[in-house]
mmCIF file of C-alpha atoms in Angstrom:
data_model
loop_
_atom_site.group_PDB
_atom_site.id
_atom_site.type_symbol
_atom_site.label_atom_id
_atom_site.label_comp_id
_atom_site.label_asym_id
_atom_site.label_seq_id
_atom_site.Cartn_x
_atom_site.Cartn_y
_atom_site.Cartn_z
ATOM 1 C CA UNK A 3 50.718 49.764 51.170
ATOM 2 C CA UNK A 4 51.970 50.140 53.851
ATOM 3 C CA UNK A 5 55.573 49.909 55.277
ATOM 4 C CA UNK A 6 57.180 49.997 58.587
ATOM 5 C CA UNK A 7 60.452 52.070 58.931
ATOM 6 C CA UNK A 8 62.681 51.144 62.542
ATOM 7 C CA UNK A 9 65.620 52.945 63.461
ATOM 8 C CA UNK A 10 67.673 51.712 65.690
ATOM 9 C CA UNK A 11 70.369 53.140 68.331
ATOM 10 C CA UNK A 12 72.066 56.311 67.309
ATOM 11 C CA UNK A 13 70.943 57.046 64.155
ATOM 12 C CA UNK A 14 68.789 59.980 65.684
ATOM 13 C CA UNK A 15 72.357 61.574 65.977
ATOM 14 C CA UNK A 16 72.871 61.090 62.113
ATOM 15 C CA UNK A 17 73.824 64.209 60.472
ATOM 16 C CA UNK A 18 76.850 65.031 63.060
ATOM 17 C CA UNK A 19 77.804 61.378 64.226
ATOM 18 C CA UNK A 20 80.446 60.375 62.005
ATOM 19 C CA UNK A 21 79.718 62.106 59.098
ATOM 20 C CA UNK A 22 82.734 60.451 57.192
ATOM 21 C CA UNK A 23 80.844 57.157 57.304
ATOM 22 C CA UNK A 24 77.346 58.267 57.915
ATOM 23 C CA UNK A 25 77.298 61.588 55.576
ATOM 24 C CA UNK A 26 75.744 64.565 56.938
ATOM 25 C CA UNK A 27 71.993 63.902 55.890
ATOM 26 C CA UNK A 28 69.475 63.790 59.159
ATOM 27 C CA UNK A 29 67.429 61.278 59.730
ATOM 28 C CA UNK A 30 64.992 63.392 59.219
ATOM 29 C CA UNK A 31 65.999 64.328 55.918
ATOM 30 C CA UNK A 32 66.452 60.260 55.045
ATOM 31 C CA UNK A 33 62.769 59.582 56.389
ATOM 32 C CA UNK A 34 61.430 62.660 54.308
ATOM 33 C CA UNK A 35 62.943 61.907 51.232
ATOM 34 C CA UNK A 36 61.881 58.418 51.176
ATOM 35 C CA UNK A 37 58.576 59.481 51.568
ATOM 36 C CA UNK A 38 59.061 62.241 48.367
ATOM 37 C CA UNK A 39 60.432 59.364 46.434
ATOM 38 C CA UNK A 40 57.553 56.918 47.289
ATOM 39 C CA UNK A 41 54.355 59.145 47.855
ATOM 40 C CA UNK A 42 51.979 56.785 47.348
ATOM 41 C CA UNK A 43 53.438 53.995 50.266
ATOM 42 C CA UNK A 44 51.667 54.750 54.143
ATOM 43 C CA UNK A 45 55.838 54.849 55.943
ATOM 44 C CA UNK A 46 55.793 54.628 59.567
ATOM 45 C CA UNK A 47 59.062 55.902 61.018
ATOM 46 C CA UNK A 48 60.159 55.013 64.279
ATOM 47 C CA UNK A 49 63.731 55.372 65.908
ATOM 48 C CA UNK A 50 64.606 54.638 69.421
ATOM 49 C CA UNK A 51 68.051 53.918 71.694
ATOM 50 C CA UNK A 52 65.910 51.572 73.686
ATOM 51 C CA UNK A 53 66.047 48.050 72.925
ATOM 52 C CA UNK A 54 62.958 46.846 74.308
ATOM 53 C CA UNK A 55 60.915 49.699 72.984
ATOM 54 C CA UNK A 56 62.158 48.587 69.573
ATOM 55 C CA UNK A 57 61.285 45.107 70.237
ATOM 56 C CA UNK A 58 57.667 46.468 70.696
ATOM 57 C CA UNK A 59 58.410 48.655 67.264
ATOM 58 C CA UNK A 60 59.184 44.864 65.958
ATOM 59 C CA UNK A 61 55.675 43.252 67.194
ATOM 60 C CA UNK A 62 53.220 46.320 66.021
ATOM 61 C CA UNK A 63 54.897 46.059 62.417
ATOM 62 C CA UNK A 64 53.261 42.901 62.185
ATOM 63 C CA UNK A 65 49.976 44.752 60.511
ATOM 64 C CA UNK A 66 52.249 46.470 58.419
ATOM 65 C CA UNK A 67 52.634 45.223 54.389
ATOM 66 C CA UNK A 68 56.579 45.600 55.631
ATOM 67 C CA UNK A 69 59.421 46.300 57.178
ATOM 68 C CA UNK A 70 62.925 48.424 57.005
ATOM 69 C CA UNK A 71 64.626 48.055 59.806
ATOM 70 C CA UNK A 72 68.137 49.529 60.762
ATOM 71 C CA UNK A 73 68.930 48.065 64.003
ATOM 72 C CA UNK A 74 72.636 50.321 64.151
ATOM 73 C CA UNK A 75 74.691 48.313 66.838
ATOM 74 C CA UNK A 76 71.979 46.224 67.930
ATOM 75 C CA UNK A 77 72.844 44.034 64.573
ATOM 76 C CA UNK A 78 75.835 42.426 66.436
ATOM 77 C CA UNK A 79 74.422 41.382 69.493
ATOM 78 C CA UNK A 80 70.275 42.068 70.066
ATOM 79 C CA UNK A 81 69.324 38.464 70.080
ATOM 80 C CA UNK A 82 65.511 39.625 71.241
ATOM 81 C CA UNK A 83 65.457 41.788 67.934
ATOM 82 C CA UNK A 84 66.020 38.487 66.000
ATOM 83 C CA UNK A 85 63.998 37.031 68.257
ATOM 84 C CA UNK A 86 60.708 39.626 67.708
ATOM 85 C CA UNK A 87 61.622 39.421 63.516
ATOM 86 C CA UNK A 88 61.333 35.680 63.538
ATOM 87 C CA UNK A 89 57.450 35.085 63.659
ATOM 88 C CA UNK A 90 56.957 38.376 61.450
ATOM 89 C CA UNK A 91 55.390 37.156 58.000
ATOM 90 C CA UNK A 92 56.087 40.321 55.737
ATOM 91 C CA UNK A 93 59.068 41.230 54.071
ATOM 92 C CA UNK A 94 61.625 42.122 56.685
ATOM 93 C CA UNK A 95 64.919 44.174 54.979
ATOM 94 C CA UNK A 96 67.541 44.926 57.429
ATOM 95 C CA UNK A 97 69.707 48.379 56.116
ATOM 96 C CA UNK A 98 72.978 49.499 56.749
ATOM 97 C CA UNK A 99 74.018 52.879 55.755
ATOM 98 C CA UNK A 100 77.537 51.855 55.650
ATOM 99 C CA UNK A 101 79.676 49.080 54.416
ATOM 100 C CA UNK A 102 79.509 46.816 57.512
ATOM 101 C CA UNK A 103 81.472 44.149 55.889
ATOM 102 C CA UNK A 104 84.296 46.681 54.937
ATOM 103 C CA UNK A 105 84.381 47.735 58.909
ATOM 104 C CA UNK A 106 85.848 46.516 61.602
ATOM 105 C CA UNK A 107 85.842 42.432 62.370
ATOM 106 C CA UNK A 108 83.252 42.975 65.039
ATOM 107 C CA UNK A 109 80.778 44.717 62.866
ATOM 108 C CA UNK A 110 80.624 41.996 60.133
ATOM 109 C CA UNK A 111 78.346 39.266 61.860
ATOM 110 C CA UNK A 112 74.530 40.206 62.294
ATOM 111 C CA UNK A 113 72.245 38.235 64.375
ATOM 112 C CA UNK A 114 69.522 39.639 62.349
ATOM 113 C CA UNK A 115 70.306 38.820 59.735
ATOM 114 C CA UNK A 116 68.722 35.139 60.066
ATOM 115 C CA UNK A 117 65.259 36.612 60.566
ATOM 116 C CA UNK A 118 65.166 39.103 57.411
ATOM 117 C CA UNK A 119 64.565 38.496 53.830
ATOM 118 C CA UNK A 120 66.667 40.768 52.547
ATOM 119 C CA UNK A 121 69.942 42.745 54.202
ATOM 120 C CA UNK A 122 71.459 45.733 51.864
ATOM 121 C CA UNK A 123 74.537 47.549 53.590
ATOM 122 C CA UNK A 124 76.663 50.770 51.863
ATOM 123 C CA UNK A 125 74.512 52.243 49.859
ATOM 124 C CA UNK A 126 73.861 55.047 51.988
ATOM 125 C CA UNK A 127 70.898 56.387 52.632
ATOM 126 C CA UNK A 128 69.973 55.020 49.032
ATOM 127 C CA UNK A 129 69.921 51.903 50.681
ATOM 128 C CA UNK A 130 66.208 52.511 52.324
ATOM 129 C CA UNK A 131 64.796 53.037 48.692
ATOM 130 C CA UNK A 132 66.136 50.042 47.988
ATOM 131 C CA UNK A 133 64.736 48.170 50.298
ATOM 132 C CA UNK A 134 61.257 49.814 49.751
ATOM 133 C CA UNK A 135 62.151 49.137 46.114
ATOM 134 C CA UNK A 136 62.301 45.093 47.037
ATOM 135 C CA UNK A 137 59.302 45.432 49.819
ATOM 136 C CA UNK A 138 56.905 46.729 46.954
ATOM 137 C CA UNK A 139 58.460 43.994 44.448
ATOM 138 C CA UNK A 140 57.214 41.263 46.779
ATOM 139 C CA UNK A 141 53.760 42.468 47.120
ATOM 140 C CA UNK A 142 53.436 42.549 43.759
ATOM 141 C CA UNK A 143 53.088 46.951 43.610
#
């Protein structure tokens, strides 16, 4: 099994970016214990501030059994990332560490949304075992 892990913009800066909303884990410390909680799942963790590089992050998870993707700020406005989730044919689950929908106005529509089959938002960092959780659910693991 394998499962595809995308950060999006900013969240290399977790740890010391808002730590009131984000908490003060690193991504690094996310990505390592997600792998510690799910040893026997192949993750491949990407993050990147470039939107086109993650649109090419998008296309190569294609061979993957998944996909976790955390697009940050891209979720309000990176039509191309909906665009490059569209044709995927895995399970797609968009995270948000945060409550988006308790944030401000602008935060609360996602254009990815549309292309995922699953979104889970505010459950902190918890929120990428669950989504692993419902990625290993639909293959039947």
């Amino acid at each position: 099994m394998k499962i595809a892990v995308l950060n999006g913009v900013n969240l290399g800066a977790l740890g010391t970016r808002r730590p009131e909303i984000y908490g003060t884990l690193t991504l690094g410390d996310i990505t390592s214990g997600l792998a510690s909680a799910f040893p026997t799942v192949e993750f491949d963790f990407r993050q990147t501030d470039h939107e086109g590089e993650m649109v090419g992050f998008v296309r190569a998870a294609a061979s993957s059994d998944g996909l976790i993707l955390n697009p940050g700020a891209w979720t309000h406005y990176a039509y191309a990332l909906h665009d490059a989730l569209e044709p995927l044919e895995i399970p797609k689950v968009e995270v948000h560490i945060s409550n988006v929908h308790a944030r401000e106005e602008w935060r609360r529509h996602s254009v990815v949304s549309p292309a995922v089959s699953a979104v889970v938002a505010g459950m902190g960092p918890y929120g990428y075992h669950a989504a692993t959780g419902y990625i290993l659910a639909r293959e039947g693991t």
